Amino acid sequence: ESVLQQNFPNPFNGSTTIRFQLAAADFVRLDLYNPAGQRVRRLIDEARKPGYHQVVWDGKDEQGRAVSTGLYLAYLQVGEVVQVKKMLLTK
């Protein structure tokens, strides 16, 4: 089973690390959303091997602009399964 772990640090200022574990090779999509349901950034959109993975989010959107303080949601989709974690950006 694949597992999305809580980001750290959380709350964060600047950047945060998002870790996840894959039980088997699969296609992975990691998207970040604001509470209004708008996608802020896509961090991963590719096949990954089994094991532990991590990615750092620099607090910026798709256009490279710093996002505002507040709550964000990390959506990890592995195959048909989606897991969500809350992240809090402070400035």
Short mmCIF file of N, CA, C and O in Angstrom, two decimals, residues 4-91:
data_model
loop_
_atom_site.label_atom_id
_atom_site.label_comp_id
_atom_site.label_asym_id
_atom_site.label_seq_id
_atom_site.Cartn_x
_atom_site.Cartn_y
_atom_site.Cartn_z
N LEU A 4 1.06 8.46 1.93
CA LEU A 4 1.46 9.87 1.92
C LEU A 4 1.71 10.27 3.36
O LEU A 4 0.82 10.16 4.19
N GLN A 5 2.92 10.73 3.65
CA GLN A 5 3.25 11.14 5.01
C GLN A 5 2.99 12.63 5.17
O GLN A 5 2.92 13.37 4.20
N GLN A 6 2.88 13.06 6.42
CA GLN A 6 2.68 14.49 6.70
C GLN A 6 3.93 15.26 6.29
O GLN A 6 5.04 14.81 6.56
N ASN A 7 3.72 16.41 5.67
CA ASN A 7 4.87 17.23 5.28
C ASN A 7 5.61 17.74 6.51
O ASN A 7 5.04 17.77 7.61
N PHE A 8 6.85 18.11 6.33
CA PHE A 8 7.60 18.71 7.43
C PHE A 8 8.55 19.75 6.88
O PHE A 8 9.07 19.56 5.78
N PRO A 9 8.81 20.85 7.58
CA PRO A 9 8.03 21.18 8.78
C PRO A 9 6.60 21.56 8.41
O PRO A 9 6.31 21.88 7.26
N ASN A 10 5.72 21.52 9.39
CA ASN A 10 4.33 21.91 9.22
C ASN A 10 3.82 22.45 10.55
O ASN A 10 3.77 21.68 11.50
N PRO A 11 3.49 23.72 10.67
CA PRO A 11 3.47 24.74 9.63
C PRO A 11 4.87 25.04 9.09
O PRO A 11 5.86 24.77 9.75
N PHE A 12 4.90 25.63 7.88
CA PHE A 12 6.20 25.95 7.28
C PHE A 12 6.24 27.38 6.77
O PHE A 12 5.21 28.00 6.55
N ASN A 13 7.44 27.88 6.61
CA ASN A 13 7.66 29.21 6.07
C ASN A 13 8.77 29.06 5.04
O ASN A 13 9.89 28.72 5.38
N GLY A 14 8.45 29.27 3.79
CA GLY A 14 9.45 29.14 2.73
C GLY A 14 9.30 27.85 1.97
O GLY A 14 8.75 27.84 0.88
N SER A 15 9.77 26.74 2.55
CA SER A 15 9.65 25.46 1.85
C SER A 15 9.32 24.34 2.82
O SER A 15 9.54 24.46 4.02
N THR A 16 8.78 23.27 2.27
CA THR A 16 8.42 22.10 3.07
C THR A 16 8.69 20.84 2.26
O THR A 16 8.68 20.89 1.02
N THR A 17 8.97 19.75 2.94
CA THR A 17 9.26 18.47 2.28
C THR A 17 8.04 17.56 2.39
O THR A 17 7.48 17.39 3.47
N ILE A 18 7.67 16.98 1.25
CA ILE A 18 6.55 16.04 1.19
C ILE A 18 7.12 14.68 0.86
O ILE A 18 7.81 14.52 -0.15
N ARG A 19 6.86 13.70 1.73
CA ARG A 19 7.37 12.34 1.53
C ARG A 19 6.23 11.37 1.30
O ARG A 19 5.14 11.53 1.85
N PHE A 20 6.52 10.34 0.51
CA PHE A 20 5.54 9.27 0.31
C PHE A 20 6.27 7.97 0.01
O PHE A 20 7.44 7.98 -0.39
N GLN A 21 5.57 6.88 0.25
CA GLN A 21 6.11 5.55 0.04
C GLN A 21 5.23 4.81 -0.95
O GLN A 21 4.01 4.87 -0.87
N LEU A 22 5.87 4.12 -1.90
CA LEU A 22 5.14 3.31 -2.87
C LEU A 22 5.44 1.84 -2.63
O LEU A 22 6.60 1.45 -2.52
N ALA A 23 4.38 1.04 -2.57
CA ALA A 23 4.55 -0.40 -2.38
C ALA A 23 4.98 -1.08 -3.67
O ALA A 23 5.66 -2.10 -3.65
N ALA A 24 4.59 -0.49 -4.79
CA ALA A 24 4.92 -1.05 -6.11
C ALA A 24 5.10 0.09 -7.09
O ALA A 24 4.65 1.21 -6.84
N ALA A 25 5.75 -0.18 -8.20
CA ALA A 25 5.91 0.83 -9.24
C ALA A 25 4.53 1.24 -9.73
O ALA A 25 3.65 0.40 -9.93
N ASP A 26 4.32 2.53 -9.91
CA ASP A 26 3.01 3.01 -10.36
C ASP A 26 3.14 4.44 -10.87
O ASP A 26 4.17 5.09 -10.65
N PHE A 27 2.08 4.90 -11.52
CA PHE A 27 2.05 6.29 -11.97
C PHE A 27 1.64 7.15 -10.78
O PHE A 27 0.67 6.83 -10.08
N VAL A 28 2.36 8.23 -10.56
CA VAL A 28 2.14 9.09 -9.39
C VAL A 28 1.86 10.51 -9.85
O VAL A 28 2.53 11.04 -10.73
N ARG A 29 0.86 11.11 -9.21
CA ARG A 29 0.57 12.52 -9.42
C ARG A 29 0.47 13.17 -8.05
O ARG A 29 -0.27 12.69 -7.20
N LEU A 30 1.23 14.24 -7.85
CA LEU A 30 1.18 15.00 -6.60
C LEU A 30 0.82 16.43 -6.93
O LEU A 30 1.60 17.14 -7.58
N ASP A 31 -0.39 16.83 -6.52
CA ASP A 31 -0.89 18.17 -6.78
C ASP A 31 -1.13 18.90 -5.46
O ASP A 31 -1.50 18.27 -4.46
N LEU A 32 -0.97 20.22 -5.50
CA LEU A 32 -1.24 21.05 -4.33
C LEU A 32 -2.42 21.96 -4.66
O LEU A 32 -2.46 22.57 -5.74
N TYR A 33 -3.37 22.03 -3.74
CA TYR A 33 -4.59 22.81 -3.92
C TYR A 33 -4.76 23.80 -2.79
O TYR A 33 -4.31 23.55 -1.67
N ASN A 34 -5.46 24.90 -3.09
CA ASN A 34 -5.86 25.81 -2.03
C ASN A 34 -7.24 25.37 -1.53
O ASN A 34 -7.86 24.49 -2.14
N PRO A 35 -7.73 25.94 -0.41
CA PRO A 35 -9.01 25.49 0.14
C PRO A 35 -10.20 25.70 -0.80
O PRO A 35 -11.23 25.06 -0.65
N ALA A 36 -10.06 26.59 -1.80
CA ALA A 36 -11.15 26.84 -2.76
C ALA A 36 -11.20 25.74 -3.83
O ALA A 36 -12.07 25.76 -4.69
N GLY A 37 -10.26 24.79 -3.77
CA GLY A 37 -10.26 23.70 -4.73
C GLY A 37 -9.51 24.01 -6.02
O GLY A 37 -9.60 23.26 -6.98
N GLN A 38 -8.76 25.10 -6.03
CA GLN A 38 -7.98 25.46 -7.22
C GLN A 38 -6.59 24.85 -7.11
O GLN A 38 -5.96 24.93 -6.06
N ARG A 39 -6.14 24.24 -8.21
CA ARG A 39 -4.79 23.66 -8.19
C ARG A 39 -3.77 24.80 -8.22
O ARG A 39 -3.83 25.68 -9.05
N VAL A 40 -2.83 24.71 -7.28
CA VAL A 40 -1.79 25.72 -7.15
C VAL A 40 -0.54 25.28 -7.91
O VAL A 40 0.12 26.07 -8.57
N ARG A 41 -0.23 23.99 -7.80
CA ARG A 41 1.01 23.50 -8.40
C ARG A 41 0.95 21.98 -8.54
O ARG A 41 0.43 21.29 -7.69
N ARG A 42 1.52 21.47 -9.63
CA ARG A 42 1.69 20.02 -9.81
C ARG A 42 3.17 19.75 -9.61
O ARG A 42 4.01 20.28 -10.33
N LEU A 43 3.49 18.92 -8.62
CA LEU A 43 4.89 18.63 -8.30
C LEU A 43 5.39 17.36 -8.97
O LEU A 43 6.56 17.27 -9.31
N ILE A 44 4.52 16.36 -9.12
CA ILE A 44 4.92 15.08 -9.73
C ILE A 44 3.82 14.62 -10.67
O ILE A 44 2.64 14.71 -10.34
N ASP A 45 4.24 14.12 -11.83
CA ASP A 45 3.29 13.59 -12.81
C ASP A 45 4.05 12.59 -13.67
O ASP A 45 4.35 12.84 -14.82
N GLU A 46 4.38 11.44 -13.06
CA GLU A 46 5.23 10.46 -13.75
C GLU A 46 5.20 9.11 -13.04
O GLU A 46 4.76 9.01 -11.90
N ALA A 47 5.71 8.11 -13.72
CA ALA A 47 5.84 6.78 -13.11
C ALA A 47 7.00 6.81 -12.13
O ALA A 47 8.03 7.45 -12.38
N ARG A 48 6.83 6.15 -11.00
CA ARG A 48 7.88 6.07 -9.98
C ARG A 48 8.06 4.62 -9.55
O ARG A 48 7.13 3.82 -9.57
N LYS A 49 9.28 4.31 -9.13
CA LYS A 49 9.60 2.96 -8.65
C LYS A 49 9.14 2.79 -7.21
O LYS A 49 8.92 3.78 -6.51
N PRO A 50 9.03 1.54 -6.74
CA PRO A 50 8.65 1.33 -5.34
C PRO A 50 9.71 1.90 -4.40
O PRO A 50 10.88 2.02 -4.78
N GLY A 51 9.28 2.23 -3.19
CA GLY A 51 10.21 2.73 -2.18
C GLY A 51 9.79 4.10 -1.67
O GLY A 51 8.66 4.54 -1.87
N TYR A 52 10.74 4.76 -1.02
CA TYR A 52 10.49 6.07 -0.43
C TYR A 52 10.87 7.18 -1.41
O TYR A 52 11.89 7.09 -2.08
N HIS A 53 10.04 8.21 -1.45
CA HIS A 53 10.27 9.35 -2.33
C HIS A 53 10.01 10.63 -1.55
O HIS A 53 9.24 10.63 -0.59
N GLN A 54 10.65 11.71 -1.96
CA GLN A 54 10.35 12.99 -1.35
C GLN A 54 10.53 14.10 -2.37
O GLN A 54 11.31 13.98 -3.31
N VAL A 55 9.79 15.16 -2.17
CA VAL A 55 9.86 16.33 -3.04
C VAL A 55 9.73 17.56 -2.14
O VAL A 55 9.03 17.52 -1.13
N VAL A 56 10.43 18.62 -2.50
CA VAL A 56 10.36 19.86 -1.74
C VAL A 56 9.49 20.86 -2.49
O VAL A 56 9.66 21.07 -3.68
N TRP A 57 8.54 21.45 -1.75
CA TRP A 57 7.72 22.52 -2.32
C TRP A 57 8.25 23.84 -1.80
O TRP A 57 8.38 24.03 -0.58
N ASP A 58 8.55 24.75 -2.70
CA ASP A 58 9.14 26.04 -2.34
C ASP A 58 8.10 27.12 -2.06
O ASP A 58 8.45 28.30 -1.94
N GLY A 59 6.84 26.74 -1.91
CA GLY A 59 5.80 27.71 -1.60
C GLY A 59 5.40 28.58 -2.78
O GLY A 59 4.80 29.64 -2.60
N LYS A 60 5.70 28.11 -4.00
CA LYS A 60 5.37 28.89 -5.20
C LYS A 60 4.36 28.15 -6.06
O LYS A 60 4.27 26.92 -6.01
N ASP A 61 3.64 28.94 -6.86
CA ASP A 61 2.65 28.34 -7.75
C ASP A 61 3.29 27.95 -9.09
O ASP A 61 4.52 28.04 -9.24
N GLU A 62 2.46 27.53 -10.05
CA GLU A 62 2.97 27.08 -11.36
C GLU A 62 3.75 28.17 -12.09
O GLU A 62 4.62 27.88 -12.90
N GLN A 63 3.41 29.43 -11.83
CA GLN A 63 4.08 30.55 -12.50
C GLN A 63 5.30 31.06 -11.74
O GLN A 63 5.89 32.06 -12.13
N GLY A 64 5.64 30.41 -10.62
CA GLY A 64 6.80 30.81 -9.86
C GLY A 64 6.54 31.94 -8.88
O GLY A 64 7.48 32.51 -8.32
N ARG A 65 5.27 32.26 -8.66
CA ARG A 65 4.92 33.30 -7.71
C ARG A 65 4.71 32.70 -6.32
O ARG A 65 4.13 31.62 -6.20
N ALA A 66 5.17 33.43 -5.30
CA ALA A 66 4.96 32.96 -3.93
C ALA A 66 3.47 32.97 -3.62
O ALA A 66 2.77 33.93 -3.94
N VAL A 67 2.97 31.88 -3.02
CA VAL A 67 1.55 31.81 -2.66
C VAL A 67 1.35 32.50 -1.31
O VAL A 67 2.30 32.74 -0.57
N SER A 68 0.10 32.81 -1.00
CA SER A 68 -0.20 33.52 0.24
C SER A 68 -0.23 32.57 1.44
O SER A 68 -0.35 31.35 1.29
N THR A 69 -0.14 33.17 2.60
CA THR A 69 -0.22 32.43 3.86
C THR A 69 -1.57 31.72 3.91
O THR A 69 -2.57 32.24 3.46
N GLY A 70 -1.57 30.50 4.46
CA GLY A 70 -2.83 29.80 4.63
C GLY A 70 -2.70 28.30 4.50
O GLY A 70 -1.60 27.74 4.50
N LEU A 71 -3.85 27.67 4.39
CA LEU A 71 -3.95 26.22 4.33
C LEU A 71 -3.84 25.74 2.88
O LEU A 71 -4.44 26.34 1.98
N TYR A 72 -3.08 24.67 2.68
CA TYR A 72 -2.97 24.04 1.36
C TYR A 72 -3.14 22.54 1.54
O TYR A 72 -2.90 22.00 2.62
N LEU A 73 -3.58 21.88 0.48
CA LEU A 73 -3.83 20.44 0.51
C LEU A 73 -2.94 19.74 -0.49
O LEU A 73 -2.89 20.13 -1.66
N ALA A 74 -2.24 18.72 -0.03
CA ALA A 74 -1.41 17.90 -0.91
C ALA A 74 -2.22 16.66 -1.27
O ALA A 74 -2.64 15.91 -0.40
N TYR A 75 -2.46 16.48 -2.57
CA TYR A 75 -3.21 15.33 -3.08
C TYR A 75 -2.23 14.40 -3.77
O TYR A 75 -1.64 14.77 -4.79
N LEU A 76 -2.06 13.20 -3.23
CA LEU A 76 -1.22 12.19 -3.85
C LEU A 76 -2.12 11.15 -4.49
O LEU A 76 -2.90 10.50 -3.80
N GLN A 77 -2.01 11.01 -5.82
CA GLN A 77 -2.78 9.99 -6.52
C GLN A 77 -1.83 8.93 -7.03
O GLN A 77 -0.89 9.21 -7.77
N VAL A 78 -2.08 7.69 -6.59
CA VAL A 78 -1.31 6.53 -7.03
C VAL A 78 -2.33 5.55 -7.60
O VAL A 78 -3.14 4.99 -6.87
N GLY A 79 -2.30 5.37 -8.91
CA GLY A 79 -3.33 4.55 -9.55
C GLY A 79 -4.68 5.22 -9.36
O GLY A 79 -4.85 6.39 -9.66
N GLU A 80 -5.63 4.52 -8.76
CA GLU A 80 -6.97 5.06 -8.52
C GLU A 80 -7.12 5.60 -7.11
O GLU A 80 -8.19 6.12 -6.76
N VAL A 81 -6.10 5.46 -6.28
CA VAL A 81 -6.19 5.85 -4.87
C VAL A 81 -5.64 7.25 -4.65
O VAL A 81 -4.55 7.57 -5.11
N VAL A 82 -6.40 8.07 -3.94
CA VAL A 82 -5.98 9.44 -3.62
C VAL A 82 -5.88 9.60 -2.11
O VAL A 82 -6.79 9.19 -1.38
N GLN A 83 -4.78 10.17 -1.65
CA GLN A 83 -4.60 10.50 -0.24
C GLN A 83 -4.35 12.00 -0.14
O GLN A 83 -3.74 12.59 -1.02
N VAL A 84 -4.81 12.59 0.98
CA VAL A 84 -4.72 14.04 1.15
C VAL A 84 -4.13 14.37 2.52
O VAL A 84 -4.46 13.73 3.51
N LYS A 85 -3.26 15.37 2.53
CA LYS A 85 -2.72 15.90 3.78
C LYS A 85 -2.83 17.41 3.76
O LYS A 85 -2.67 18.05 2.73
N LYS A 86 -3.11 18.00 4.95
CA LYS A 86 -3.19 19.45 5.08
C LYS A 86 -1.83 20.01 5.41
O LYS A 86 -1.06 19.43 6.19
N MET A 87 -1.51 21.18 4.82
CA MET A 87 -0.25 21.86 5.07
C MET A 87 -0.57 23.32 5.38
O MET A 87 -1.45 23.90 4.75
N LEU A 88 0.16 23.90 6.31
CA LEU A 88 -0.08 25.29 6.69
C LEU A 88 1.15 26.13 6.41
O LEU A 88 2.23 25.89 6.97
N LEU A 89 0.98 27.11 5.51
CA LEU A 89 2.06 28.03 5.16
C LEU A 89 1.90 29.30 6.01
O LEU A 89 0.84 29.91 6.03
N THR A 90 2.95 29.65 6.73
CA THR A 90 2.96 30.88 7.54
C THR A 90 4.08 31.78 7.04
O THR A 90 5.06 31.31 6.47
N LYS A 91 3.92 33.07 7.23
CA LYS A 91 4.95 34.00 6.80
C LYS A 91 5.26 34.99 7.89
O LYS A 91 4.52 35.16 8.81
#
